[in-house]
Amino acid sequence: MEGEDIPSIHQLHLSMDNGGRVKRTIICNTMVAYEMQQQASKSDGRQVFQICARTVEGKAVFPLSEFTACVQIVATHMAQNVAVHGGDEEARFSRLGFWSPRIKLLYARALTAYTQACNREGADPSMMVDEVFVTAQVSVRPFSLSLSLCAYPFSSMGTCQVRVCKGTRPESFLHDFQLSKDPRGLTRLITPPIADVILVDPATKRLSEGLVSNFFATRFDGRRDSDRTRYTDYTLVCAPLETIHCGALAERVWAICQRDGIQVTFGGPSLSDAVAGRWSGAFIVNTAYHVLPIDTMHLTDRNSTAVEFGVCPLVAHLQEQLLLERHAPAPAFL
């Protein structure tokens, strides 16, 4: 039976295909930080992390406080590793006041340079898009902080890959989590190209939610002679509400379905239906990327089963509608 040999999140080995140690991923306040090298230096514990974020609303809004907080958490983690080797950087780099003015200054300079580049003759049209990808690289030994901007690299129909494991979401993952809330290092399972770990109930073989996102599947329920282009011919398949932790975006997904006449079932996405090709699509939602369609779902079983999905009209519609809501102009008050 499908899924019998899928490991639980506590059994999955935290190792890479090439035998190296899995790089650590830190998620905090919708920001994501990735460890840049295979492992910390054995001589002094030095590391380099990359923190990623993006602007919204015509480059006018950037989550600066959340971005700075993520840098602080990452720097504190690195300083603690260095302290094992006799370093005393933690007192300096764990202070938010150390990072805030530096990041503000670097961001202002980078945004000015980026705007000038956009206005140059012959500039790449992709640079004029509303969203901008902001990347910072940071290390504490030696101290280094750089920040760069580029056109947001993911299209409105960007996709992702997910991994399936048995288990339930730890209570510590209900909100943005930090290293102290992830002693097992489960965030290392969420390493690009894997965007999240989708959890499956070992008894029912039905999928519930991700470690850091809500999960949805879709299926075609229209007429056989349909051209399959109408999103109303599809049904949204969700896990039973009592088995998941619903975020605000999940509630918006259901509200859009109710408004647009889309059928919703809460029976739970069946793993066997996915393997048999009965799903038309799947996606995850969280505050970091709103709707992210899934193109490949890895079961992590002995056969390394991978379920692939194409473009689903319902997934595309929900993604478009949430994107429009996100960029809707704020109401004017007289």
CSV table of C-alpha atoms in Angstrom, one decimal:
chain,number,residue,atom,x,y,z
A,1,MET,CA,0.0,0.0,0.0
A,2,GLU,CA,1.2,3.5,-0.9
A,3,GLY,CA,3.0,5.3,1.9
A,4,GLU,CA,3.7,2.3,4.1
A,5,ASP,CA,7.5,2.9,4.1
A,6,ILE,CA,7.4,6.7,4.3
A,7,PRO,CA,9.4,7.8,7.3
A,8,SER,CA,8.2,10.1,10.0
A,9,ILE,CA,9.7,13.5,10.5
A,10,HIS,CA,11.7,12.1,13.5
A,11,GLN,CA,13.1,9.2,11.5
A,12,LEU,CA,14.2,11.0,8.3
A,13,HIS,CA,17.9,11.2,8.2
A,14,LEU,CA,19.2,14.8,8.0
A,15,SER,CA,21.7,14.1,5.3
A,16,MET,CA,22.3,15.2,1.7
A,17,ASP,CA,22.5,13.0,-1.3
A,18,ASN,CA,26.2,13.7,-1.7
A,19,GLY,CA,26.8,12.6,1.9
A,20,GLY,CA,27.4,16.1,3.3
A,21,ARG,CA,25.6,17.6,6.2
A,22,VAL,CA,22.3,19.3,5.4
A,23,LYS,CA,22.5,23.1,5.5
A,24,ARG,CA,20.4,24.7,8.2
A,25,THR,CA,17.4,26.7,7.3
A,26,ILE,CA,16.0,29.3,9.7
A,27,ILE,CA,12.5,30.7,9.4
A,28,CYS,CA,11.5,33.7,11.4
A,29,ASN,CA,8.8,36.4,10.9
A,30,THR,CA,8.2,35.1,7.3
A,31,MET,CA,11.9,35.6,6.5
A,32,VAL,CA,14.1,32.7,5.4
A,33,ALA,CA,17.8,32.3,6.0
A,34,TYR,CA,20.0,29.6,4.4
A,35,GLU,CA,23.4,28.4,5.6
A,36,MET,CA,25.8,29.0,2.7
A,37,GLN,CA,28.3,26.2,3.3
A,38,GLN,CA,28.2,22.5,4.1
A,39,GLN,CA,29.3,22.9,7.7
A,40,ALA,CA,30.7,25.3,10.2
A,41,SER,CA,34.5,25.6,10.3
A,42,LYS,CA,35.9,23.0,12.7
A,43,SER,CA,38.6,25.3,13.8
A,44,ASP,CA,36.6,28.3,14.9
A,45,GLY,CA,32.9,27.7,14.1
A,46,ARG,CA,32.6,30.4,11.4
A,47,GLN,CA,29.6,30.3,9.1
A,48,VAL,CA,28.0,32.4,6.5
A,49,PHE,CA,24.2,32.8,6.1
A,50,GLN,CA,22.0,34.3,3.4
A,51,ILE,CA,18.8,36.0,4.3
A,52,CYS,CA,16.1,36.5,1.6
A,53,ALA,CA,13.1,38.8,1.5
A,54,ARG,CA,11.2,40.8,-1.0
A,55,THR,CA,9.5,44.2,-1.4
A,56,VAL,CA,5.9,44.7,-2.3
A,57,GLU,CA,3.6,47.5,-3.7
A,58,GLY,CA,5.9,49.1,-6.2
A,59,LYS,CA,9.1,48.7,-4.2
A,60,ALA,CA,7.6,51.1,-1.6
A,61,VAL,CA,7.1,48.6,1.2
A,62,PHE,CA,9.8,46.4,2.7
A,63,PRO,CA,9.5,44.4,5.9
A,64,LEU,CA,12.6,46.0,7.4
A,65,SER,CA,11.9,45.2,11.0
A,66,GLU,CA,11.2,41.5,10.3
A,67,PHE,CA,14.2,41.3,8.0
A,68,THR,CA,16.5,42.9,10.7
A,69,ALA,CA,15.1,40.5,13.4
A,70,CYS,CA,16.0,37.5,11.2
A,71,VAL,CA,19.5,38.8,10.7
A,72,GLN,CA,19.8,39.3,14.5
A,73,ILE,CA,18.7,35.7,15.2
A,74,VAL,CA,21.0,34.2,12.5
A,75,ALA,CA,23.9,36.3,13.8
A,76,THR,CA,23.2,35.2,17.4
A,77,HIS,CA,23.2,31.6,16.3
A,78,MET,CA,26.6,32.0,14.5
A,79,ALA,CA,28.1,33.9,17.5
A,80,GLN,CA,27.0,31.1,19.8
A,81,ASN,CA,28.8,28.6,17.5
A,82,VAL,CA,31.9,30.8,17.6
A,83,ALA,CA,31.7,31.0,21.4
A,84,VAL,CA,32.3,27.2,21.6
A,85,HIS,CA,35.8,28.0,20.2
A,86,GLY,CA,36.4,30.8,22.6
A,87,GLY,CA,34.8,33.6,20.7
A,88,ASP,CA,33.1,36.5,22.5
A,89,GLU,CA,31.0,37.9,19.7
A,90,GLU,CA,27.6,37.1,21.1
A,91,ALA,CA,27.2,40.1,23.3
A,92,ARG,CA,27.8,42.4,20.3
A,93,PHE,CA,26.0,40.6,17.5
A,94,SER,CA,22.9,39.5,19.5
A,95,ARG,CA,21.7,43.2,20.0
A,96,LEU,CA,19.0,44.4,17.6
A,97,GLY,CA,20.5,47.9,18.0
A,98,PHE,CA,23.7,46.8,16.3
A,99,TRP,CA,22.0,45.5,13.2
A,100,SER,CA,19.1,48.0,12.7
A,101,PRO,CA,21.0,51.1,11.6
A,102,ARG,CA,23.4,49.1,9.5
A,103,ILE,CA,20.7,47.4,7.5
A,104,LYS,CA,18.7,50.6,7.1
A,105,LEU,CA,21.7,52.3,5.6
A,106,LEU,CA,22.6,49.4,3.3
A,107,TYR,CA,19.0,49.0,2.2
A,108,ALA,CA,18.7,52.7,1.4
A,109,ARG,CA,21.9,52.7,-0.6
A,110,ALA,CA,21.0,49.5,-2.5
A,111,LEU,CA,17.5,50.8,-3.3
A,112,THR,CA,18.9,54.0,-4.7
A,113,ALA,CA,21.4,52.1,-6.9
A,114,TYR,CA,18.7,49.7,-8.0
A,115,THR,CA,16.4,52.6,-9.0
A,116,GLN,CA,19.1,54.3,-10.9
A,117,ALA,CA,19.8,51.1,-12.8
A,118,CYS,CA,16.1,50.7,-13.6
A,119,ASN,CA,16.1,54.1,-15.2
A,120,ARG,CA,19.1,53.7,-17.4
A,121,GLU,CA,18.6,53.4,-21.1
A,122,GLY,CA,18.5,49.8,-22.2
A,123,ALA,CA,17.7,48.5,-18.7
A,124,ASP,CA,16.3,45.0,-18.4
A,125,PRO,CA,12.5,45.4,-18.4
A,126,SER,CA,12.2,42.7,-15.7
A,127,MET,CA,13.8,45.2,-13.3
A,128,MET,CA,10.7,47.4,-13.5
A,129,VAL,CA,8.4,44.8,-11.9
A,130,ASP,CA,6.8,45.8,-8.6
A,131,GLU,CA,8.6,43.3,-6.4
A,132,VAL,CA,12.3,43.3,-5.7
A,133,PHE,CA,14.3,40.4,-4.2
A,134,VAL,CA,16.5,41.6,-1.3
A,135,THR,CA,19.4,39.4,-0.2
A,136,ALA,CA,21.8,39.9,2.7
A,137,GLN,CA,24.9,37.8,3.4
A,138,VAL,CA,26.1,37.9,7.0
A,139,SER,CA,28.9,36.4,9.0
A,140,VAL,CA,30.3,37.3,12.4
A,141,ARG,CA,33.8,35.9,12.1
A,142,PRO,CA,35.1,37.8,10.3
A,143,PHE,CA,32.3,40.3,10.6
A,144,SER,CA,30.7,40.9,7.2
A,145,LEU,CA,27.4,42.3,6.0
A,146,SER,CA,26.4,42.9,2.4
A,147,LEU,CA,23.0,43.6,0.9
A,148,SER,CA,21.9,43.4,-2.7
A,149,LEU,CA,18.7,43.9,-4.7
A,150,CYS,CA,17.5,42.3,-8.0
A,151,ALA,CA,14.3,41.7,-9.8
A,152,TYR,CA,12.1,39.2,-8.0
A,153,PRO,CA,13.2,35.9,-9.6
A,154,PHE,CA,9.9,34.0,-9.2
A,155,SER,CA,7.0,34.7,-11.6
A,156,SER,CA,3.4,34.9,-10.4
A,157,MET,CA,3.2,31.2,-11.4
A,158,GLY,CA,6.4,30.1,-9.6
A,159,THR,CA,6.3,26.5,-8.3
A,160,CYS,CA,8.0,24.5,-5.6
A,161,GLN,CA,8.8,21.0,-4.5
A,162,VAL,CA,7.7,19.4,-1.2
A,163,ARG,CA,8.6,16.3,0.8
A,164,VAL,CA,6.0,14.0,2.4
A,165,CYS,CA,6.6,12.5,5.9
A,166,LYS,CA,4.5,10.9,8.6
A,167,GLY,CA,3.7,12.9,11.6
A,168,THR,CA,2.0,16.0,13.0
A,169,ARG,CA,3.2,19.6,13.3
A,170,PRO,CA,5.1,20.2,16.6
A,171,GLU,CA,3.4,22.8,18.8
A,172,SER,CA,6.5,24.9,18.6
A,173,PHE,CA,5.9,25.3,14.8
A,174,LEU,CA,2.5,27.0,15.3
A,175,HIS,CA,4.1,30.4,14.8
A,176,ASP,CA,7.4,31.6,13.3
A,177,PHE,CA,10.0,29.5,14.9
A,178,GLN,CA,13.6,30.1,16.0
A,179,LEU,CA,16.4,27.8,16.7
A,180,SER,CA,15.5,27.4,20.4
A,181,LYS,CA,12.1,26.0,19.3
A,182,ASP,CA,13.5,23.5,16.9
A,183,PRO,CA,15.9,21.3,18.9
A,184,ARG,CA,15.6,18.4,16.5
A,185,GLY,CA,16.6,20.6,13.6
A,186,LEU,CA,13.5,19.8,11.5
A,187,THR,CA,13.9,23.0,9.6
A,188,ARG,CA,16.9,21.3,7.9
A,189,LEU,CA,14.3,19.2,6.0
A,190,ILE,CA,13.2,22.5,4.3
A,191,THR,CA,16.2,23.1,2.2
A,192,PRO,CA,15.9,24.3,-1.4
A,193,PRO,CA,14.4,23.1,-3.7
A,194,ILE,CA,12.2,21.7,-0.9
A,195,ALA,CA,9.8,24.4,0.3
A,196,ASP,CA,8.1,22.5,3.1
A,197,VAL,CA,7.4,19.1,4.6
A,198,ILE,CA,3.8,17.9,4.1
A,199,LEU,CA,2.6,15.7,6.9
A,200,VAL,CA,0.6,12.5,6.4
A,201,ASP,CA,-1.4,10.6,9.0
A,202,PRO,CA,0.0,7.1,9.1
A,203,ALA,CA,-3.4,5.6,9.9
A,204,THR,CA,-5.6,7.2,7.3
A,205,LYS,CA,-2.8,7.9,4.7
A,206,ARG,CA,-4.3,11.4,4.2
A,207,LEU,CA,-2.2,14.6,4.1
A,208,SER,CA,-2.9,17.3,6.6
A,209,GLU,CA,-0.5,20.3,6.6
A,210,GLY,CA,3.1,21.4,6.2
A,211,LEU,CA,5.5,22.2,9.0
A,212,VAL,CA,5.3,25.9,8.1
A,213,SER,CA,2.3,26.1,5.7
A,214,ASN,CA,-1.2,25.0,5.0
A,215,PHE,CA,-1.6,22.4,2.3
A,216,PHE,CA,-4.3,22.0,-0.4
A,217,ALA,CA,-5.0,19.6,-3.3
A,218,THR,CA,-7.4,19.9,-6.2
A,219,ARG,CA,-9.2,17.4,-8.4
A,220,PHE,CA,-11.3,17.7,-11.6
A,221,ASP,CA,-15.0,17.0,-11.0
A,222,GLY,CA,-16.4,18.3,-14.3
A,223,ARG,CA,-17.9,16.6,-17.2
A,224,ARG,CA,-15.8,14.2,-19.2
A,225,ASP,CA,-16.2,16.2,-22.4
A,226,SER,CA,-15.2,19.4,-20.6
A,227,ASP,CA,-12.1,21.2,-22.0
A,228,ARG,CA,-10.9,21.4,-18.3
A,229,THR,CA,-10.1,25.1,-18.5
A,230,ARG,CA,-12.9,26.4,-16.1
A,231,TYR,CA,-11.7,26.6,-12.5
A,232,THR,CA,-15.3,25.9,-11.3
A,233,ASP,CA,-15.0,22.4,-12.7
A,234,TYR,CA,-12.5,21.6,-10.0
A,235,THR,CA,-12.8,20.9,-6.3
A,236,LEU,CA,-10.5,22.1,-3.5
A,237,VAL,CA,-9.6,19.2,-1.2
A,238,CYS,CA,-8.6,20.2,2.3
A,239,ALA,CA,-7.8,18.3,5.5
A,240,PRO,CA,-10.5,18.2,8.2
A,241,LEU,CA,-10.4,21.5,10.2
A,242,GLU,CA,-9.9,19.8,13.5
A,243,THR,CA,-6.6,18.2,12.3
A,244,ILE,CA,-4.8,21.4,11.1
A,245,HIS,CA,-3.8,24.8,12.3
A,246,CYS,CA,-5.6,27.3,10.1
A,247,GLY,CA,-3.7,30.4,9.1
A,248,ALA,CA,-5.3,33.7,7.9
A,249,LEU,CA,-4.4,32.9,4.3
A,250,ALA,CA,-6.2,29.5,4.5
A,251,GLU,CA,-9.3,31.3,5.6
A,252,ARG,CA,-8.9,33.7,2.6
A,253,VAL,CA,-8.7,30.7,0.2
A,254,TRP,CA,-12.0,29.3,1.6
A,255,ALA,CA,-13.6,32.7,1.3
A,256,ILE,CA,-12.6,33.1,-2.3
A,257,CYS,CA,-14.0,29.6,-3.0
A,258,GLN,CA,-17.3,30.5,-1.4
A,259,ARG,CA,-17.5,33.8,-3.4
A,260,ASP,CA,-16.6,32.2,-6.7
A,261,GLY,CA,-18.8,29.1,-6.5
A,262,ILE,CA,-15.9,26.6,-6.0
A,263,GLN,CA,-16.6,23.3,-4.3
A,264,VAL,CA,-14.6,22.5,-1.2
A,265,THR,CA,-14.4,19.2,0.6
A,266,PHE,CA,-12.7,18.6,4.0
A,267,GLY,CA,-12.3,14.9,3.6
A,268,GLY,CA,-8.5,15.2,3.5
A,269,PRO,CA,-6.2,14.7,0.4
A,270,SER,CA,-5.6,11.0,-0.1
A,271,LEU,CA,-2.0,9.9,-0.7
A,272,SER,CA,-3.2,7.0,-2.8
A,273,ASP,CA,-5.2,9.4,-5.0
A,274,ALA,CA,-2.1,11.5,-5.6
A,275,VAL,CA,0.0,8.5,-6.6
A,276,ALA,CA,-2.8,7.3,-8.9
A,277,GLY,CA,-2.9,10.6,-10.7
A,278,ARG,CA,-6.3,11.7,-9.5
A,279,TRP,CA,-5.2,15.1,-8.3
A,280,SER,CA,-5.1,17.9,-10.8
A,281,GLY,CA,-2.8,20.0,-8.7
A,282,ALA,CA,-1.6,21.0,-5.2
A,283,PHE,CA,-0.3,24.1,-3.4
A,284,ILE,CA,0.8,25.5,-0.1
A,285,VAL,CA,0.1,28.8,1.5
A,286,ASN,CA,1.9,30.9,4.2
A,287,THR,CA,2.7,34.5,4.8
A,288,ALA,CA,6.1,34.3,3.2
A,289,TYR,CA,4.9,33.5,-0.3
A,290,HIS,CA,1.1,33.4,-0.2
A,291,VAL,CA,0.1,30.7,-2.8
A,292,LEU,CA,2.9,28.5,-4.1
A,293,PRO,CA,1.9,25.7,-6.5
A,294,ILE,CA,3.6,22.4,-6.1
A,295,ASP,CA,5.2,20.9,-9.2
A,296,THR,CA,6.8,17.8,-7.5
A,297,MET,CA,5.9,15.9,-4.3
A,298,HIS,CA,8.6,13.6,-3.0
A,299,LEU,CA,7.3,10.7,-0.9
A,300,THR,CA,10.7,9.8,0.6
A,301,ASP,CA,9.9,6.1,0.4
A,302,ARG,CA,12.1,3.2,-0.6
A,303,ASN,CA,11.2,3.8,-4.3
A,304,SER,CA,11.9,7.5,-4.1
A,305,THR,CA,8.4,8.1,-5.5
A,306,ALA,CA,7.8,11.5,-7.0
A,307,VAL,CA,4.4,12.8,-8.0
A,308,GLU,CA,4.4,15.6,-10.5
A,309,PHE,CA,1.7,18.2,-11.2
A,310,GLY,CA,1.0,20.4,-14.2
A,311,VAL,CA,-0.8,23.7,-14.2
A,312,CYS,CA,-4.3,23.5,-12.6
A,313,PRO,CA,-6.9,26.2,-13.5
A,314,LEU,CA,-8.2,26.3,-9.9
A,315,VAL,CA,-4.7,26.7,-8.4
A,316,ALA,CA,-3.9,29.5,-10.9
A,317,HIS,CA,-7.2,31.2,-10.1
A,318,LEU,CA,-6.6,31.1,-6.3
A,319,GLN,CA,-3.1,32.3,-6.7
A,320,GLU,CA,-4.2,35.2,-8.9
A,321,GLN,CA,-7.0,36.2,-6.5
A,322,LEU,CA,-4.8,36.3,-3.5
A,323,LEU,CA,-2.2,38.2,-5.4
A,324,LEU,CA,-4.8,40.8,-6.3
A,325,GLU,CA,-5.9,41.1,-2.7
A,326,ARG,CA,-2.4,41.6,-1.6
A,327,HIS,CA,-1.8,44.5,-4.0
A,328,ALA,CA,-5.3,46.0,-3.7
A,329,PRO,CA,-5.0,49.7,-2.9
A,330,ALA,CA,-5.7,50.7,0.6
A,331,PRO,CA,-9.1,52.4,1.2
A,332,ALA,CA,-9.0,56.2,1.2
A,333,PHE,CA,-10.3,57.9,4.3
A,334,LEU,CA,-11.8,61.5,4.0
